[in-house]
Short mmCIF file of C-alpha atoms and ligand atoms in Angstrom, two decimals:
data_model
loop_
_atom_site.label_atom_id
_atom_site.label_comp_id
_atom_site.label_asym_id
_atom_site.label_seq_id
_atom_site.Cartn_x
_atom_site.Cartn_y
_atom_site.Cartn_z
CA UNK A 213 -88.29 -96.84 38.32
CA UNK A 214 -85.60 -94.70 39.80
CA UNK A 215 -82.30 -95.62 37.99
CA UNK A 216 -79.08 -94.68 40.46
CA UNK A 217 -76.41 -95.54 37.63
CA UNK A 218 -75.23 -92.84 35.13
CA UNK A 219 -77.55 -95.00 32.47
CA UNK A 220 -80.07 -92.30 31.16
CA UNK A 221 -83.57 -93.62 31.87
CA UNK A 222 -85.63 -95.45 28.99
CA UNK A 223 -88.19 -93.15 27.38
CA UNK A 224 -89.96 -93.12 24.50
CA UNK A 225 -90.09 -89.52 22.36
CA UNK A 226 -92.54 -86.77 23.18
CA UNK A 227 -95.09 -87.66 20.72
CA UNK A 228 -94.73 -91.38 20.98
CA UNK A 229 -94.99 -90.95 24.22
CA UNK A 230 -98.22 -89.09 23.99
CA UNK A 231 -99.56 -91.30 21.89
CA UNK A 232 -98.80 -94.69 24.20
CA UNK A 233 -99.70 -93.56 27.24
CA UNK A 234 -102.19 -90.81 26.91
CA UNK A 235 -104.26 -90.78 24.02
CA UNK A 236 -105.76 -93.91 25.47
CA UNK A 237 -107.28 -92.01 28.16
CA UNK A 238 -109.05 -89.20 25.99
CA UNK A 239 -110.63 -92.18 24.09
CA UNK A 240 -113.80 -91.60 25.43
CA UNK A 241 -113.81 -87.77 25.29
CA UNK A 242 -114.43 -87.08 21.21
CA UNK A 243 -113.88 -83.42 21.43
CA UNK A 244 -110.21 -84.43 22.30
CA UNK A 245 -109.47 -85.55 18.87
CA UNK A 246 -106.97 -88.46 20.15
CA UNK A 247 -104.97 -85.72 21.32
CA UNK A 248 -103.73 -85.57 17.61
CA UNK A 249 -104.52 -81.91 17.45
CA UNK A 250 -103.88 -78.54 19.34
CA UNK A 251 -106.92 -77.96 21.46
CA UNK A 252 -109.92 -80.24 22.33
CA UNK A 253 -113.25 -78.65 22.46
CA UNK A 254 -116.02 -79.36 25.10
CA UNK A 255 -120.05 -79.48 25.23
CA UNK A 256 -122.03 -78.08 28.10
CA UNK A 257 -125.42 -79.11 28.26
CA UNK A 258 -127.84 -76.54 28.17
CA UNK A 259 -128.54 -74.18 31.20
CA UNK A 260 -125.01 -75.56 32.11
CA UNK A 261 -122.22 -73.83 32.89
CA UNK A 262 -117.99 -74.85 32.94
CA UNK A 263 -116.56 -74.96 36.10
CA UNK A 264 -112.72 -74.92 36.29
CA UNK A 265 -109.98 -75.34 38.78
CA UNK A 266 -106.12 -76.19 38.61
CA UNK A 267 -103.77 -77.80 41.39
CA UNK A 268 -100.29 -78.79 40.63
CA UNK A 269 -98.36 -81.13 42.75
CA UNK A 270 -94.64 -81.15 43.16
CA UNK A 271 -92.07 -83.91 43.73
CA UNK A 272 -90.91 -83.70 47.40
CA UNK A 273 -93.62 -81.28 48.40
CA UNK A 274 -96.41 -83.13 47.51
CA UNK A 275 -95.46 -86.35 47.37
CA UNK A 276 -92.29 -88.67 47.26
CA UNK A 277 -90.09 -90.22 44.30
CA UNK A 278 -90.31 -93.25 46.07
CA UNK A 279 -94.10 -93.34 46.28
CA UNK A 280 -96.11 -95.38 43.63
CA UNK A 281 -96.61 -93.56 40.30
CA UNK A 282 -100.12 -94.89 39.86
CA UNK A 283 -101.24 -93.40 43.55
CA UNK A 284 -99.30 -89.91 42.09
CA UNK A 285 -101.46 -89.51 39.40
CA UNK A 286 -104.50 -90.42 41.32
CA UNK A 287 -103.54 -87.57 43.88
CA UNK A 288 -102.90 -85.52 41.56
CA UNK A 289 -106.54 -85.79 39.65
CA UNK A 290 -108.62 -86.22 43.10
CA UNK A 291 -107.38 -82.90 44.76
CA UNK A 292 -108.68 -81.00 41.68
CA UNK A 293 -111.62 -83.32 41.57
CA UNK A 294 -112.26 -82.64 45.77
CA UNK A 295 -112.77 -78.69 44.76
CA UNK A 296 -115.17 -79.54 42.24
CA UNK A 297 -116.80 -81.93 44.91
CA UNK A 298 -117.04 -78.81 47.12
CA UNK A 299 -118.84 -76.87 44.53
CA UNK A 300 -121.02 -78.58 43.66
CA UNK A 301 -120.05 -79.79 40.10
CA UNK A 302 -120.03 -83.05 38.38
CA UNK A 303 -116.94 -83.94 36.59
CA UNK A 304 -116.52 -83.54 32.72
CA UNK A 305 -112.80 -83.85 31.88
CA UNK A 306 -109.28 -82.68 32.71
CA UNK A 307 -106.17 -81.54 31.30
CA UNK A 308 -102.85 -82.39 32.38
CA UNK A 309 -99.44 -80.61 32.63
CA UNK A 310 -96.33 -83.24 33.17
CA UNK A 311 -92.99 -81.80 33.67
CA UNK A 312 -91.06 -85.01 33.95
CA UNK A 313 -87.70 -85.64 35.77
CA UNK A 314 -84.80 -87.09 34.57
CA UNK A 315 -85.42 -89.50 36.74
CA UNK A 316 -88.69 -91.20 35.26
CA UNK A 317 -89.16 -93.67 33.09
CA UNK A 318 -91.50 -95.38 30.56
CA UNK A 319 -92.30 -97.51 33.15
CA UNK A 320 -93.03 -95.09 35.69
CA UNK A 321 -94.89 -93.23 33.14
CA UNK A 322 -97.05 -96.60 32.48
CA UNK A 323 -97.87 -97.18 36.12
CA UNK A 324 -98.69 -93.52 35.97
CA UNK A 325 -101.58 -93.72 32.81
CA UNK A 326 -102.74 -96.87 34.53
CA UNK A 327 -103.47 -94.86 37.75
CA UNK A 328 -105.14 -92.26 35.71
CA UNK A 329 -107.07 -94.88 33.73
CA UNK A 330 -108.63 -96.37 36.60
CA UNK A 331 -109.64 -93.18 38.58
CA UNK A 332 -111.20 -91.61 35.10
CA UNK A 333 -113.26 -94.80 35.10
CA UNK A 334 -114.13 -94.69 38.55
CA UNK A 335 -115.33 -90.83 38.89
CA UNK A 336 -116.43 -90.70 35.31
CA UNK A 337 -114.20 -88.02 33.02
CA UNK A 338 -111.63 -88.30 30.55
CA UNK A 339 -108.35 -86.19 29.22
CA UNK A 340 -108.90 -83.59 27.04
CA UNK A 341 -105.39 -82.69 26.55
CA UNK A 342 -102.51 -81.23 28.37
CA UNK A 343 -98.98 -80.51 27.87
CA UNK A 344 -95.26 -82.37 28.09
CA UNK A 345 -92.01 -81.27 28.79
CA UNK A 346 -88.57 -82.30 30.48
CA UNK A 347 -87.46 -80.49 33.33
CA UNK A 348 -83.66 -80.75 35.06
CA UNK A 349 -85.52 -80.50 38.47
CA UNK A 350 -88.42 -82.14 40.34
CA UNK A 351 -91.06 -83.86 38.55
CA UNK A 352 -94.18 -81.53 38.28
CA UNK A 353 -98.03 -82.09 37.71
CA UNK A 354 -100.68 -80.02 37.00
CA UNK A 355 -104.41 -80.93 36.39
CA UNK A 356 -106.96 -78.77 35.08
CA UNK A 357 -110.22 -80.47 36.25
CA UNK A 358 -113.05 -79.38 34.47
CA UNK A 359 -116.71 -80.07 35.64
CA UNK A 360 -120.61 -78.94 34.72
CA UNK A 361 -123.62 -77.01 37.13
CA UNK A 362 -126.35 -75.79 36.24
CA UNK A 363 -125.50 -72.05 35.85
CA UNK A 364 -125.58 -69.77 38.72
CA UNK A 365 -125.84 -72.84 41.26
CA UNK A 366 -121.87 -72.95 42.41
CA UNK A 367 -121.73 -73.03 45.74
CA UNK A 368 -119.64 -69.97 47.01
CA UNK A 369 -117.50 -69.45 50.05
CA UNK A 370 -119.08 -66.24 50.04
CA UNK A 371 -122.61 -67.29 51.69
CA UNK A 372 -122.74 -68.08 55.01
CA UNK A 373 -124.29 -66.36 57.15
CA UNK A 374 -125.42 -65.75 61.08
CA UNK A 375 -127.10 -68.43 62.47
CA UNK A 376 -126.07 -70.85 59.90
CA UNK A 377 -124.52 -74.23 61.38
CA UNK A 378 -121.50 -75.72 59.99
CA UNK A 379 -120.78 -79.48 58.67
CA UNK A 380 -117.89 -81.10 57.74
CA UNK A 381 -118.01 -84.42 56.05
CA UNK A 382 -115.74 -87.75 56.77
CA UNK A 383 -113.03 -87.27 59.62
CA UNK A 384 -110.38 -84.57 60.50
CA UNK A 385 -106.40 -84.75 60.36
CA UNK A 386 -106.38 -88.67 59.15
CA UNK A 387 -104.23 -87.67 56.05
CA UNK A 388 -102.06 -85.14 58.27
CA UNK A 389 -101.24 -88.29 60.30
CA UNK A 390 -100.80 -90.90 57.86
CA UNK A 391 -97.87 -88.02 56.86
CA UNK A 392 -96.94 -88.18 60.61
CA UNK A 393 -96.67 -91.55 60.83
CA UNK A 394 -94.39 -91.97 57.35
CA UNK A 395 -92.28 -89.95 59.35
CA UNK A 396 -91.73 -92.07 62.28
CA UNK A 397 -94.84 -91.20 64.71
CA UNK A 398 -97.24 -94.02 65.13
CA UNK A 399 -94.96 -96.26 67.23
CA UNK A 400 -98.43 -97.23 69.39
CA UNK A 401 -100.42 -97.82 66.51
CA UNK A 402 -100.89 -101.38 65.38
CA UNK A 403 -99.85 -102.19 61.30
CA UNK A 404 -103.35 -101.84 60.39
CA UNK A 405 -103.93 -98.36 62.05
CA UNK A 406 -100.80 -97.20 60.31
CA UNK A 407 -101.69 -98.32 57.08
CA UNK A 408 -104.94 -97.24 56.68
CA UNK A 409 -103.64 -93.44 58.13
CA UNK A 410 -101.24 -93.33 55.42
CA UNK A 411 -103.23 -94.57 52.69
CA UNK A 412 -105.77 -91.34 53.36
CA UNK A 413 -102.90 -89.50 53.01
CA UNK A 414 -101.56 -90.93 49.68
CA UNK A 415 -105.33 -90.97 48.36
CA UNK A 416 -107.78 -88.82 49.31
CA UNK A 417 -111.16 -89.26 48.47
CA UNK A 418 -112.96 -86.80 46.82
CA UNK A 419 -117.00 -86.01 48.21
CA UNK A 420 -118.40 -85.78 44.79
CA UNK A 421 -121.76 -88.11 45.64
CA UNK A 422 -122.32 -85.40 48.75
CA UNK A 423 -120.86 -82.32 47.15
CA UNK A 424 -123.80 -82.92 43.98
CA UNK A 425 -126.38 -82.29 46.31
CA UNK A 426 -124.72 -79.25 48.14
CA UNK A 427 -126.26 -76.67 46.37
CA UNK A 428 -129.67 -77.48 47.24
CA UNK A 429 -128.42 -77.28 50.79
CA UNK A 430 -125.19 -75.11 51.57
CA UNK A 431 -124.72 -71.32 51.86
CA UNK A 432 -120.88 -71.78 51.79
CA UNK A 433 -118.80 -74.76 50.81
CA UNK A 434 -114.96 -75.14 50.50
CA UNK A 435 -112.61 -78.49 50.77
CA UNK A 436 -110.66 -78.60 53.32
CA UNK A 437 -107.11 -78.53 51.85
CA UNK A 438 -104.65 -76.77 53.91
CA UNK A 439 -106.34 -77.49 57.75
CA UNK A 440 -109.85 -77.37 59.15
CA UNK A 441 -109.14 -74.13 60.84
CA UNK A 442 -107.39 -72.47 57.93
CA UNK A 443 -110.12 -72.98 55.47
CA UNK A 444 -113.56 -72.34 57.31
CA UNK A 445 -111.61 -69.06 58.00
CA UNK A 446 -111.05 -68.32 54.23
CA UNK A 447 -115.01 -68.84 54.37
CA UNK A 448 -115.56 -66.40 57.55
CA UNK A 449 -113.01 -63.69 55.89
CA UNK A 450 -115.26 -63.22 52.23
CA UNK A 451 -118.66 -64.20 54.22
CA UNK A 452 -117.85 -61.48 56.59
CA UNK A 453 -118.67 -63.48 59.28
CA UNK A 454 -117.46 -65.59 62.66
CA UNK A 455 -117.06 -69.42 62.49
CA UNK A 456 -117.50 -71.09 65.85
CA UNK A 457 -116.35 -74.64 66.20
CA UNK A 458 -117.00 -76.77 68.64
CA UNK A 459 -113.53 -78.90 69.34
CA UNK A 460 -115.48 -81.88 70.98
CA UNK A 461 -117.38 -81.51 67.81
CA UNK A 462 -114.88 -82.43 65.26
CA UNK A 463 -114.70 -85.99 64.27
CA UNK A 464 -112.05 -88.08 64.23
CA UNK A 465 -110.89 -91.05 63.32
CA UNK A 466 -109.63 -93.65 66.39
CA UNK A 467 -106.65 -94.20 64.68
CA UNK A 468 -105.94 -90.69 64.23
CA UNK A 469 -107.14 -89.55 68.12
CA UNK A 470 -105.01 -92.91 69.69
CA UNK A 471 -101.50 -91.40 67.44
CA UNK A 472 -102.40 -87.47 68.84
CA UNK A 473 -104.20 -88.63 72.34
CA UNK A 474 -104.80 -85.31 74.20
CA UNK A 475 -102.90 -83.43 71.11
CA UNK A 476 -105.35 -84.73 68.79
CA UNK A 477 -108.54 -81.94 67.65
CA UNK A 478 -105.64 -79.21 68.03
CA UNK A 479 -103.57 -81.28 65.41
CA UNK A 480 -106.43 -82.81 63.42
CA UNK A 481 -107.54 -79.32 62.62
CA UNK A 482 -104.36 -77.28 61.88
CA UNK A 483 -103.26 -80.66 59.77
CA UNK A 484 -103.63 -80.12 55.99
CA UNK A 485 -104.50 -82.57 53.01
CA UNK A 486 -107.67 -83.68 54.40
CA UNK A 487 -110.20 -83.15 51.15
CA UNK A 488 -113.18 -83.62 53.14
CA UNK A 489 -115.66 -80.98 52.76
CA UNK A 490 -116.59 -78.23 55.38
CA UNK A 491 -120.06 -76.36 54.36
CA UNK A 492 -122.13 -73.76 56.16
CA UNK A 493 -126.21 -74.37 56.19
CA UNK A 494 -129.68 -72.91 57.66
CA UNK A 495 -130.44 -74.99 61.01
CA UNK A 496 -133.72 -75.72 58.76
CA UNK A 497 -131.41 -77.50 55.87
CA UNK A 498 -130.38 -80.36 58.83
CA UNK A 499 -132.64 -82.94 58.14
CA UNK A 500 -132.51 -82.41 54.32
CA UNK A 501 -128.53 -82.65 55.36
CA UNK A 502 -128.82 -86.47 57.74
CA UNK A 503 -130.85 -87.30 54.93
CA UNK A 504 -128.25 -86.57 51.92
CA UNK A 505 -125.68 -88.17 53.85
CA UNK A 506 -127.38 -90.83 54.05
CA UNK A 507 -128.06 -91.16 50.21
CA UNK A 508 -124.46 -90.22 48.96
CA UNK A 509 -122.63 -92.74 51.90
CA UNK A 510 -120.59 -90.04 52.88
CA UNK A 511 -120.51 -89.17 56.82
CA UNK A 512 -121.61 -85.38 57.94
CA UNK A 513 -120.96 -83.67 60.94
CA UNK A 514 -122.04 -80.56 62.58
CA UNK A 515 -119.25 -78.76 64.51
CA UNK A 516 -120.54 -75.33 65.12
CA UNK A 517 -122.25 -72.29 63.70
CA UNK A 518 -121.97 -69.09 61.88
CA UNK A 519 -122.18 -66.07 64.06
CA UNK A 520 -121.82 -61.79 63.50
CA UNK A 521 -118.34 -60.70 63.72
CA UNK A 522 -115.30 -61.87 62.20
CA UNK A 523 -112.45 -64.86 62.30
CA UNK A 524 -111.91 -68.37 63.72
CA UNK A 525 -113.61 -69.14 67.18
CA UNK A 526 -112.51 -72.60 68.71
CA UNK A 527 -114.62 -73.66 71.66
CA UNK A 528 -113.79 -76.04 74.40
CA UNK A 529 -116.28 -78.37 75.66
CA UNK A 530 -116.76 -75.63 78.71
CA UNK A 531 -117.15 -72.95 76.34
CA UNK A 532 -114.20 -71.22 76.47
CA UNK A 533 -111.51 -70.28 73.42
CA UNK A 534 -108.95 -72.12 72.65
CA UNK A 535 -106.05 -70.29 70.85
CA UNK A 536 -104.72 -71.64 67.44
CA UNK A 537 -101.25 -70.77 66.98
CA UNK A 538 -100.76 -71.83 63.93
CA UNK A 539 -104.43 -72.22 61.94
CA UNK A 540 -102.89 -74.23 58.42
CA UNK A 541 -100.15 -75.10 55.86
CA UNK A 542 -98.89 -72.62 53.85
CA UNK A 543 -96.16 -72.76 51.35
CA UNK A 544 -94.53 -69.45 51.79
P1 ADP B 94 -98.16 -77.80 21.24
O1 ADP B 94 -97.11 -78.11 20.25
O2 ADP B 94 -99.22 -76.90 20.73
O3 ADP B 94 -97.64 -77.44 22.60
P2 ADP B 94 -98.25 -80.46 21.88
O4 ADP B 94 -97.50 -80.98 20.74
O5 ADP B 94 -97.58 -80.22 23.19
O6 ADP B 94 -98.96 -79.16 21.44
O7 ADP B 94 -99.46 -81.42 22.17
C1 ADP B 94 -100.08 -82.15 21.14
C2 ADP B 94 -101.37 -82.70 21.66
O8 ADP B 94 -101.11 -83.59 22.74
C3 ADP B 94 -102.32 -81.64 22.21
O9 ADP B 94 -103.64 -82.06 21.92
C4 ADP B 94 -102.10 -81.71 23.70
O10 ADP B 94 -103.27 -81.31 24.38
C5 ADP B 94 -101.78 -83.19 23.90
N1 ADP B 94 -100.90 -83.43 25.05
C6 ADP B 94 -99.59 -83.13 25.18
N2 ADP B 94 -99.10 -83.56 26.37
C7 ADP B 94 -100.14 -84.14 27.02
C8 ADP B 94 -100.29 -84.75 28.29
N3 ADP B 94 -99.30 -84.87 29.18
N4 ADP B 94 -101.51 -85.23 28.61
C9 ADP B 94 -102.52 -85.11 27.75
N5 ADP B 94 -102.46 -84.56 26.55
C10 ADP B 94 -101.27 -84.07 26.18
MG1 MG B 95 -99.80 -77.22 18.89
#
């Protein structure tokens, strides 16, 4: 809980505080050693191979003080877990950097495990480790997500190719306007609408079911992270290729197209934070693609196709570009 008084917060010691709130969580993992020693060691099965990404989020860039600690740490876990999703990987474990504020407390820090406990039950990993210091500034998290493929089988962003289509899974911009609406839009929407905007923005959910069966389907895979527009182009620039998208194509949400009414695909697709999936296939992969939809429970949509040249093309439902001014978040 924040404390506004000159009172330092109530927190236990570095170790004890390791002990209390994190060694629980690596319980299940026995090459963690009860994070009682320096490094924790991992098993592949054979013909796997480790697949490894790290995303650290950042107190007022990220996400707010005021927000709950438990939906932090499940943030912070599921937009490392969404890449692996994209890949192709099943989760094995993670690692986790804290750089606490002076701010946060043992309670926070409780609320915080808990959130972590639940989500490592729910998607299947444990800690392995990580790291714990005290900073002066904002509160700081970093997880290392860790996950297994059989080797050679990641799905690239290198890969697509002419005459591929392209999918995208869920909807498009909900999480860029539940972050609209926390800041005052969303006077039209009912409580409900609101609600459930914001809460994909707080909690994304990442495609793991779906993304386990991409390599079997995909050329090129990425999650969608900093806008729609912004990331199938990170997929046409090492491809060497041109992405197409349909606008009329792009689904989204009717809470999401009633905030941005006419505004809306231009938004939805420039909006960051999504962690849905966007994936490039042969036109021959479609039904194989219906059908793992289907299976995992995640929706997939086709928005456009892969074509010779180079870039970002958005279409209108006439045909004709329509210019992006500004394709994605960046932070510099
Ligand atoms: P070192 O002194 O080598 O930096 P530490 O004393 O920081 O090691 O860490 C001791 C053990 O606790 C290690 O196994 C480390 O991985 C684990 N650990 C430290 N902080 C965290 C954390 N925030 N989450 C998970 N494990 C942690
Ligand atoms: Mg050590």
């Amino acid at each position: 809980m924040t404390k506004s008084s000159s009172e330092p917060p109530r927190r236990l010691g570095e170790f004890a505080m390791i002990a209390k709130f994190f060694a629980p969580l690596s319980a299940d993992a026995e090459g963690a050693f009860g994070l009682a020693d320096d490094v924790a060691t991992l098993q592949v099965p054979d013909g796997q191979e480790l697949v490894a990404k790290v995303d650290a989020i950042i107190e007022g860039v990220h996400f707010l003080r005021t927000d709950p600690a438990g939906l932090i740490a499940k943030k912070a876990l599921r937009v490392n877990l969404s890449d692996l999703a994209a890949k192709g990987a099943v989760p094995v474990g993670y690692l986790l950097s804290l750089s606490i504020a002076p701010w946060c407390d043992d309670a926070w820090l409780a609320s915080f495990a808990a959130g972590l406990g639940e989500d490592q039950a729910r998607f299947r990993l444990s800690l392995l480790g990580g790291d714990t210091t005290a900073t002066p500034g904002p509160l700081t998290l970093s997880v290392t997500a860790l996950g297994s493929i059989p080797k050679g089988r990641t799905v690239r962003r290198a890969g697509a190719v002419p005459g591929d289509c392209v999918f995208v899974t869920g909807t498009i911009g909900d999480a860029g306007a539940g972050l609209a609406v926390l800041k005052g839009e969303g006077a039209l929407l009912t409580a409900y609408e609101r609600d459930d905007l914001i809460g994909r923005y707080r909690l994304p959910e990442p495609r793991l079911s779906l993304g386990q069966l991409l390599p079997a389907l995909a050329s090129a895979s990425l999650d969608v992270s900093d806008g729609l527009v912004a990331d199938l182009g990170h997929i046409a620039e090492v491809s060497h290729v041109r992405v197409v998208i349909e606008a009329a194509r792009v689904p989204l949400s009717r809470p999401c197209a009633k905030l941005w009414g006419g505004d809306a695909i231009l938004r939805a697709i420039t909006a960051g934070d999504d962690y849905e999936v966007a994936f490039t296939a042969p036109a021959s992969a479609r039904a194989r693609i219906a059908e793992a939809a289907e299976k995992s429970g995640v929706p997939v949509h086709e928005i456009g196709r892969v074509e010779e040249g180079e870039g970002i093309v958005l279409l209108d439902v006439k045909g004709q570009p329509i210019s992006v001014a500004r394709p994605g978040y960046t932070h510099f």
